Short mmCIF file of C-alpha atoms in Angstrom, two decimals:
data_model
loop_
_atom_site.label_atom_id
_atom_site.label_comp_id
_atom_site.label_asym_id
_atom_site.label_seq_id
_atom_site.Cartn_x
_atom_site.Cartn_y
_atom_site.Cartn_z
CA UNK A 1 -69.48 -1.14 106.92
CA UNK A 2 -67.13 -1.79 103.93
CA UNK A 3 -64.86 -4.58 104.67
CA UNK A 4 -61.00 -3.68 103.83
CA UNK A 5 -57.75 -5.64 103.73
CA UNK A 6 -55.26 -5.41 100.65
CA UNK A 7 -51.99 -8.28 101.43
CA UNK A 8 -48.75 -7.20 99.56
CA UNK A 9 -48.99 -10.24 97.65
CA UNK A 10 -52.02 -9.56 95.89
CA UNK A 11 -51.20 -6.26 95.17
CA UNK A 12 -48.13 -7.61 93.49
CA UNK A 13 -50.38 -10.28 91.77
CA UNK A 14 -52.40 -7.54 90.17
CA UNK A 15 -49.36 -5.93 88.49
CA UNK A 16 -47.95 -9.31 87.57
CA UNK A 17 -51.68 -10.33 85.62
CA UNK A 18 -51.82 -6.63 83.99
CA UNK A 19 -48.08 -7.26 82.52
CA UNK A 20 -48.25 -10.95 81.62
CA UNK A 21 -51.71 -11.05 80.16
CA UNK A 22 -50.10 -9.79 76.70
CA UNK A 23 -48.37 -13.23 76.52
CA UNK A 24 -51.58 -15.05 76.71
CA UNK A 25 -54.54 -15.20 73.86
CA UNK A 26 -57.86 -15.56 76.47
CA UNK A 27 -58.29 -15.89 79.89
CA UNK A 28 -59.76 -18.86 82.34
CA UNK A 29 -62.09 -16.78 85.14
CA UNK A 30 -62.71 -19.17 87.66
CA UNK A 31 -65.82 -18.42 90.33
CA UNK A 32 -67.51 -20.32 93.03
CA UNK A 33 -70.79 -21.71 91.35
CA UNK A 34 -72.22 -21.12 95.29
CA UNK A 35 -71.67 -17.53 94.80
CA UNK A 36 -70.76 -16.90 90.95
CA UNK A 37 -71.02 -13.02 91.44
CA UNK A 38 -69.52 -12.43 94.83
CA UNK A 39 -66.57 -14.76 94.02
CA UNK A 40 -65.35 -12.64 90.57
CA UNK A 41 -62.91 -10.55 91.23
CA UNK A 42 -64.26 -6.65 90.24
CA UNK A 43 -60.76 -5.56 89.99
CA UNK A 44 -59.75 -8.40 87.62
CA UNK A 45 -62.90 -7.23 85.39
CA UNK A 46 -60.98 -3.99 85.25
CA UNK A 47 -57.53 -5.21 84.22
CA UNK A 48 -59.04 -8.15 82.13
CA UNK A 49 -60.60 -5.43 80.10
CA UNK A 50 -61.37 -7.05 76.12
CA UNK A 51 -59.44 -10.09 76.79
CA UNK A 52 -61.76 -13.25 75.45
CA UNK A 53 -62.75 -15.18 78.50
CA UNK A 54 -64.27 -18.92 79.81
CA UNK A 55 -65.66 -18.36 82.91
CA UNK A 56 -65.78 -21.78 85.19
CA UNK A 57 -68.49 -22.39 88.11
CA UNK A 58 -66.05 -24.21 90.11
CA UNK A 59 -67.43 -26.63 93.04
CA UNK A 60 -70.52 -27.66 91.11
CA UNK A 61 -71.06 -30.78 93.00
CA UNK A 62 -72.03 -28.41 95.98
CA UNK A 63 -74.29 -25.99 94.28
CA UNK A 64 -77.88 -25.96 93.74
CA UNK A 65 -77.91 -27.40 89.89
CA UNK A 66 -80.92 -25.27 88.56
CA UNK A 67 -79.41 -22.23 90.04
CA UNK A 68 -76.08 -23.10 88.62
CA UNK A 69 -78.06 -23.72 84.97
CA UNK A 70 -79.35 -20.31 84.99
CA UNK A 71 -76.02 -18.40 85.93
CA UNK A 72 -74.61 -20.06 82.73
CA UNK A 73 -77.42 -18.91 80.71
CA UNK A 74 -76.37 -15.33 81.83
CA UNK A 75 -72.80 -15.64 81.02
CA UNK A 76 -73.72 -17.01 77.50
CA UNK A 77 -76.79 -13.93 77.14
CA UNK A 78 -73.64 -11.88 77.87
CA UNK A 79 -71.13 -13.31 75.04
CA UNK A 80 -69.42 -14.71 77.75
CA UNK A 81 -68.45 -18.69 77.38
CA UNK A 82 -69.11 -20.46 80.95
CA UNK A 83 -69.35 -24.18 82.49
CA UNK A 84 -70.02 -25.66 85.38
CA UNK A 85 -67.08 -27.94 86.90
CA UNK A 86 -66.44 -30.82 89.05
CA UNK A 87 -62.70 -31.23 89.33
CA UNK A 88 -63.42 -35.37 90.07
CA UNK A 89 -65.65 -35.69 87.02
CA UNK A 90 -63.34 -36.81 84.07
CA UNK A 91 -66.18 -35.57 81.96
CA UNK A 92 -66.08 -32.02 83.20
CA UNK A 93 -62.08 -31.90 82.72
CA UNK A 94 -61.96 -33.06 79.00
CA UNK A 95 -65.10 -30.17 78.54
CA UNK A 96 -62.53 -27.58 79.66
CA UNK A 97 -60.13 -28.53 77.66
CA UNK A 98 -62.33 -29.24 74.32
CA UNK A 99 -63.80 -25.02 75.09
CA UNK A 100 -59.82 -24.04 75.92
CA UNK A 101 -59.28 -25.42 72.34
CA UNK A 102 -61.99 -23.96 70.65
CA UNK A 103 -61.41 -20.38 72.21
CA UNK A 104 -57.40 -20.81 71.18
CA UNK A 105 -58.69 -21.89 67.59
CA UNK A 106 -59.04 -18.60 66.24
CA UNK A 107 -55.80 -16.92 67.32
CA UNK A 108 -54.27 -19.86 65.91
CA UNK A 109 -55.75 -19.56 62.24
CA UNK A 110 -54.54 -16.08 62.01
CA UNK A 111 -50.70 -16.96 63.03
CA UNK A 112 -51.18 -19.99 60.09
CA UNK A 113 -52.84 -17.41 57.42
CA UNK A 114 -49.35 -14.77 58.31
CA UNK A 115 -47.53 -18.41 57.94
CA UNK A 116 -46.53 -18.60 61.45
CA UNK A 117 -45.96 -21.74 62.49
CA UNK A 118 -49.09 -22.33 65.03
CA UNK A 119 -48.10 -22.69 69.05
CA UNK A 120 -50.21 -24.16 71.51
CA UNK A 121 -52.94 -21.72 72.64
CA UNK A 122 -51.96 -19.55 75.79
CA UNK A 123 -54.25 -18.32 78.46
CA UNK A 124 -53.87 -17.62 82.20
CA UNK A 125 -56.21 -18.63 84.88
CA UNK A 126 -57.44 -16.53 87.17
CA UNK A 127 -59.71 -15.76 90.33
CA UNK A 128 -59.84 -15.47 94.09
CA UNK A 129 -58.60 -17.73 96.88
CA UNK A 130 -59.57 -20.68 97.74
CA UNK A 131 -61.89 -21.29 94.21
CA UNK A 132 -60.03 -24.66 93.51
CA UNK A 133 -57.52 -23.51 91.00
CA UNK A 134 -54.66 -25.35 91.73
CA UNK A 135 -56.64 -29.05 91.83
CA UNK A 136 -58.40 -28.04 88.45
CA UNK A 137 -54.30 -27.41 86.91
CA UNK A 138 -53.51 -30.56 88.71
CA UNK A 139 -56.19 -32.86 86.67
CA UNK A 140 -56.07 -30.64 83.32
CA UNK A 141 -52.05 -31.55 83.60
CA UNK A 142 -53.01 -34.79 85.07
CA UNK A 143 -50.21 -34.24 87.81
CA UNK A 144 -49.42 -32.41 90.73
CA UNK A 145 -47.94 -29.48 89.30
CA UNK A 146 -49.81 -26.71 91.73
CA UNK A 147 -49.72 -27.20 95.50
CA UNK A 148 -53.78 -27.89 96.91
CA UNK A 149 -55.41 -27.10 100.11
CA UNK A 150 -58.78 -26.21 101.56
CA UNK A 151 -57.50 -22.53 102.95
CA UNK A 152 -56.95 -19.40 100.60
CA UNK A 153 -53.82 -18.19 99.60
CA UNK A 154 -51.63 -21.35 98.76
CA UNK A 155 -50.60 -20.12 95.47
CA UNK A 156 -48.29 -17.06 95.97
CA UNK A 157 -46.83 -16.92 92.43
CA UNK A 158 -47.07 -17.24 88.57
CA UNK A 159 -46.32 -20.47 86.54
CA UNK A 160 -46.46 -21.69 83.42
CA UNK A 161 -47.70 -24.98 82.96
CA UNK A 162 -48.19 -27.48 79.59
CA UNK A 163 -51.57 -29.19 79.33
CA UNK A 164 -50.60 -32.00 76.57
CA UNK A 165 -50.10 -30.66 73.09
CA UNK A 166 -53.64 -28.57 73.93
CA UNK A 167 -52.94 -25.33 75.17
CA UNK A 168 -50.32 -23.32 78.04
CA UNK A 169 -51.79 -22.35 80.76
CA UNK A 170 -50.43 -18.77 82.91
CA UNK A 171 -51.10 -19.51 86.70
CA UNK A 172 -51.80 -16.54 89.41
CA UNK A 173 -52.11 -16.38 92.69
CA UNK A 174 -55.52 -15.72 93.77
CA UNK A 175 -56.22 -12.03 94.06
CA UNK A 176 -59.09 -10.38 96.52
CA UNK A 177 -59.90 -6.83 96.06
CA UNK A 178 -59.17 -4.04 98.18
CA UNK A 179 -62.66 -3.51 99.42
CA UNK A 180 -65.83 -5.27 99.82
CA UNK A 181 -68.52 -2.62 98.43
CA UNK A 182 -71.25 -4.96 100.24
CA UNK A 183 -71.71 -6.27 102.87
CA UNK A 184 -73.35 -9.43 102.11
CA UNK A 185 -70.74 -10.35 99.17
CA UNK A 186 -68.53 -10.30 102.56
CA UNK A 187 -70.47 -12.41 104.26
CA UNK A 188 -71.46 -15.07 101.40
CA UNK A 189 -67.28 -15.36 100.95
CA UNK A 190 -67.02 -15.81 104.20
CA UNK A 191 -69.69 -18.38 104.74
CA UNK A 192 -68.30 -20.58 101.76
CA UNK A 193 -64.96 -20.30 102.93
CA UNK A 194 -63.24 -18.23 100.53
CA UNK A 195 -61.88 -15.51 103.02
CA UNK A 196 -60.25 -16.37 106.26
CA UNK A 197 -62.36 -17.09 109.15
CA UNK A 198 -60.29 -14.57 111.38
CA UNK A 199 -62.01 -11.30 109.30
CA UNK A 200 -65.43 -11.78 110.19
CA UNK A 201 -67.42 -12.92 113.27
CA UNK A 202 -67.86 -16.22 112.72
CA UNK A 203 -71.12 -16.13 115.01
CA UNK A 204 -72.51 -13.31 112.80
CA UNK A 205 -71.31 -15.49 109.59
CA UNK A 206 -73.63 -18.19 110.72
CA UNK A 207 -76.61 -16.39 111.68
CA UNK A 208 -76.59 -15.44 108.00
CA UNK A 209 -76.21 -18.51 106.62
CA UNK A 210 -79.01 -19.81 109.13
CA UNK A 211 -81.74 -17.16 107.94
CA UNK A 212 -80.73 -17.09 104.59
CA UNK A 213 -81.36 -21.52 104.07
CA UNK A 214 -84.65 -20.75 106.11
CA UNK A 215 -85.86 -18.46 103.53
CA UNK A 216 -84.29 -20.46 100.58
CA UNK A 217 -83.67 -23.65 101.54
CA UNK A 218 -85.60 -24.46 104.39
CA UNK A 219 -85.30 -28.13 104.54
CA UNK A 220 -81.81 -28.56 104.75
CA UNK A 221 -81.44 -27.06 108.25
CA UNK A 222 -84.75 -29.03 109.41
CA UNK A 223 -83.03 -32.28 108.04
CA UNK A 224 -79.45 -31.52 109.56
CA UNK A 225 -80.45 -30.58 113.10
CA UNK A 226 -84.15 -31.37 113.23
CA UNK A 227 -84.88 -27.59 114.41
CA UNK A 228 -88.17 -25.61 112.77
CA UNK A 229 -87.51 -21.77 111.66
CA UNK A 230 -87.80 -19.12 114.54
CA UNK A 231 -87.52 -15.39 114.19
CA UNK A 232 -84.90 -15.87 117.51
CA UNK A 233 -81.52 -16.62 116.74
CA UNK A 234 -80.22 -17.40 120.28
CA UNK A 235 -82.81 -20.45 120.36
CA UNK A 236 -81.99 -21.57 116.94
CA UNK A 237 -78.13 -21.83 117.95
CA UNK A 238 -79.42 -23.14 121.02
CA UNK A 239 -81.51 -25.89 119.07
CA UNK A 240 -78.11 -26.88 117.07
CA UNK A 241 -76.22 -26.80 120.18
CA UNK A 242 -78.08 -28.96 122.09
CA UNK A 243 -79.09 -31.16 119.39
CA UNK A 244 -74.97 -31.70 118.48
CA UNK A 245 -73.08 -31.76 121.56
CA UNK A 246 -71.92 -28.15 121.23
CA UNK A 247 -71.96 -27.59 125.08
CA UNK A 248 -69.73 -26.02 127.58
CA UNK A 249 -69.46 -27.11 131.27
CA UNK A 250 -72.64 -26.16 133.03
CA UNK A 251 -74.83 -27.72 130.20
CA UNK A 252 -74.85 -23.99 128.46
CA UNK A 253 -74.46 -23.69 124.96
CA UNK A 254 -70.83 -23.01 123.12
CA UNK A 255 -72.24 -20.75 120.20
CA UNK A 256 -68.51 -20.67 118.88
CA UNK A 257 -68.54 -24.25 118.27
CA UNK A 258 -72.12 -24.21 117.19
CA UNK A 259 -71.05 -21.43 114.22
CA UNK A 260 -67.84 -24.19 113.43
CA UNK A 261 -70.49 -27.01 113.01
CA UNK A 262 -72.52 -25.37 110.58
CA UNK A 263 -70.00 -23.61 108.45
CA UNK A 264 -68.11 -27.17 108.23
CA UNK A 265 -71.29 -29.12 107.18
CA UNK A 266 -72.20 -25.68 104.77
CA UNK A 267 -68.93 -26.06 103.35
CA UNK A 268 -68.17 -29.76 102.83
CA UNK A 269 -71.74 -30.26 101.87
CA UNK A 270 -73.03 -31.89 104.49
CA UNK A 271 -76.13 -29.41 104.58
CA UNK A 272 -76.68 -30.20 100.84
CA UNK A 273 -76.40 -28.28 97.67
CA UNK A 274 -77.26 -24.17 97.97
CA UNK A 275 -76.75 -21.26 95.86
CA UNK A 276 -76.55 -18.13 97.72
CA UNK A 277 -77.01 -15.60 94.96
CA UNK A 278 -79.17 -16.08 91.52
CA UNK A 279 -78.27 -14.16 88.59
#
């Protein structure tokens, strides 16, 4: 069953990106390097059209690296320019900003050869909730300038904001799209934290995550909880349970908090580094 919602604000967003992104010369695509294709926006694909583009695999630090290698190899196959980021690696910051250059370079050679003076580069950043675009502004500017958190939806309009002499940079809010196609892109979003918990079961969330580290990962969960792979799912949030203190009165098992346990430790990479999608 396709999964549906469609805020005002996004809509709103979407009209604001289609009118403003003549002011700008490329565009900064950020995705979740967990879950590069589920976490680009299909609808900003649409309205992004020709623009030039960096795409950045945000959250790198929590991603499986060789996974993350080989979705930036299929950018690049594509045409497409793409890094990985860490927003607390200095290193990864000055990259961005050295590839923002380079991509502004070109625009700015034709406004010298008409004998414009040249500008700063202009490009607007882009991509869903929750992707960590408002810390990545905050070290590019190397200042709070966007307002941070760890739940989607904390940027609710557009901003212009100087990054030294380099380059201006257009932010959004970040924009979902109307529909969820498939399934599992729903439930990958959800499991990284990228929607809000209320839309999906969070039980059902889990048991996803659970079978799909068993097939792909298996020794994370067996080094987290100590529990071996088992085609039951009751007795494998049972195992968790039991094995964390996720009980109820009575000794039975609270499979709520057991699904808040493991998407916490998924999330703040407690469970280790995981890709859930390869190109």
């Amino acid at each position: 069953m396709p999964i549906q919602w469609f805020p005002g604000h996004m809509a709103k967003a979407r009209r604001e990106v289609q009118e403003q992104l003549k002011l700008v010369d490329f565009v900064i695509e950020l995705v979740d390097a967990r879950a590069p294709y589920s976490s680009q926006n299909p609808m900003l694909q649409e309205v992004l059209g020709q623009k030039p583009k960096l795409v950045l695999l945000m959250k790198k630090d929590l991603a499986d690296p060789s996974r993350t290698l080989e979705w930036i190899e299929s950018y690049q196959e594509k045409g497409v320019q793409a890094a990985a980021v860490d927003v607390n690696q200095k290193g990864d910051i000055q990259q961005v900003v050295q590839l923002a250059k380079a991509m502004g370079q070109e625009k700015m050679e034709k406004l010298k050869a008409k004998g414009i003076k040249p500008r700063p580069a202009r490009a607007m950043i882009v991509g869903i909730p929750n992707v960590g675009k408002s810390t990545l502004i905050n070290r590019l500017a190397n200042k709070k300038i966007a307002k941070t958190g760890d739940r989607p939806g904390i940027t609710k309009q557009q901003l212009w904001i100087k990054i030294k002499k380099d380059f201006e940079l257009l932010d959004t809010p970040g924009i979902l799209w109307p529909k969820f196609e498939e399934e599992i892109v729903g439930y990958r979003l959800a499991a990284i934290g990228t929607i809000k918990d209320q839309l999906l079961p969070l039980q059902d969330v889990t048991a996803f995550v659970i079978r799909f580290l068993f097939e792909e990962y298996p020794t994370l969960l067996k080094d987290r909880y100590d529990i071996e792979d088992s085609s039951d799912m009751v007795e494998l949030f049972e195992g968790i349970g039991r094995k964390r203190g996720a009980l109820e009165s009575g000794g039975h098992v609270n499979f709520d908090k057991v699904s808040d346990i493991v998407l916490q430790d998924l999330r703040s990479g407690k469970l280790g580094k995981f890709t859930l999608e390869q190109p």
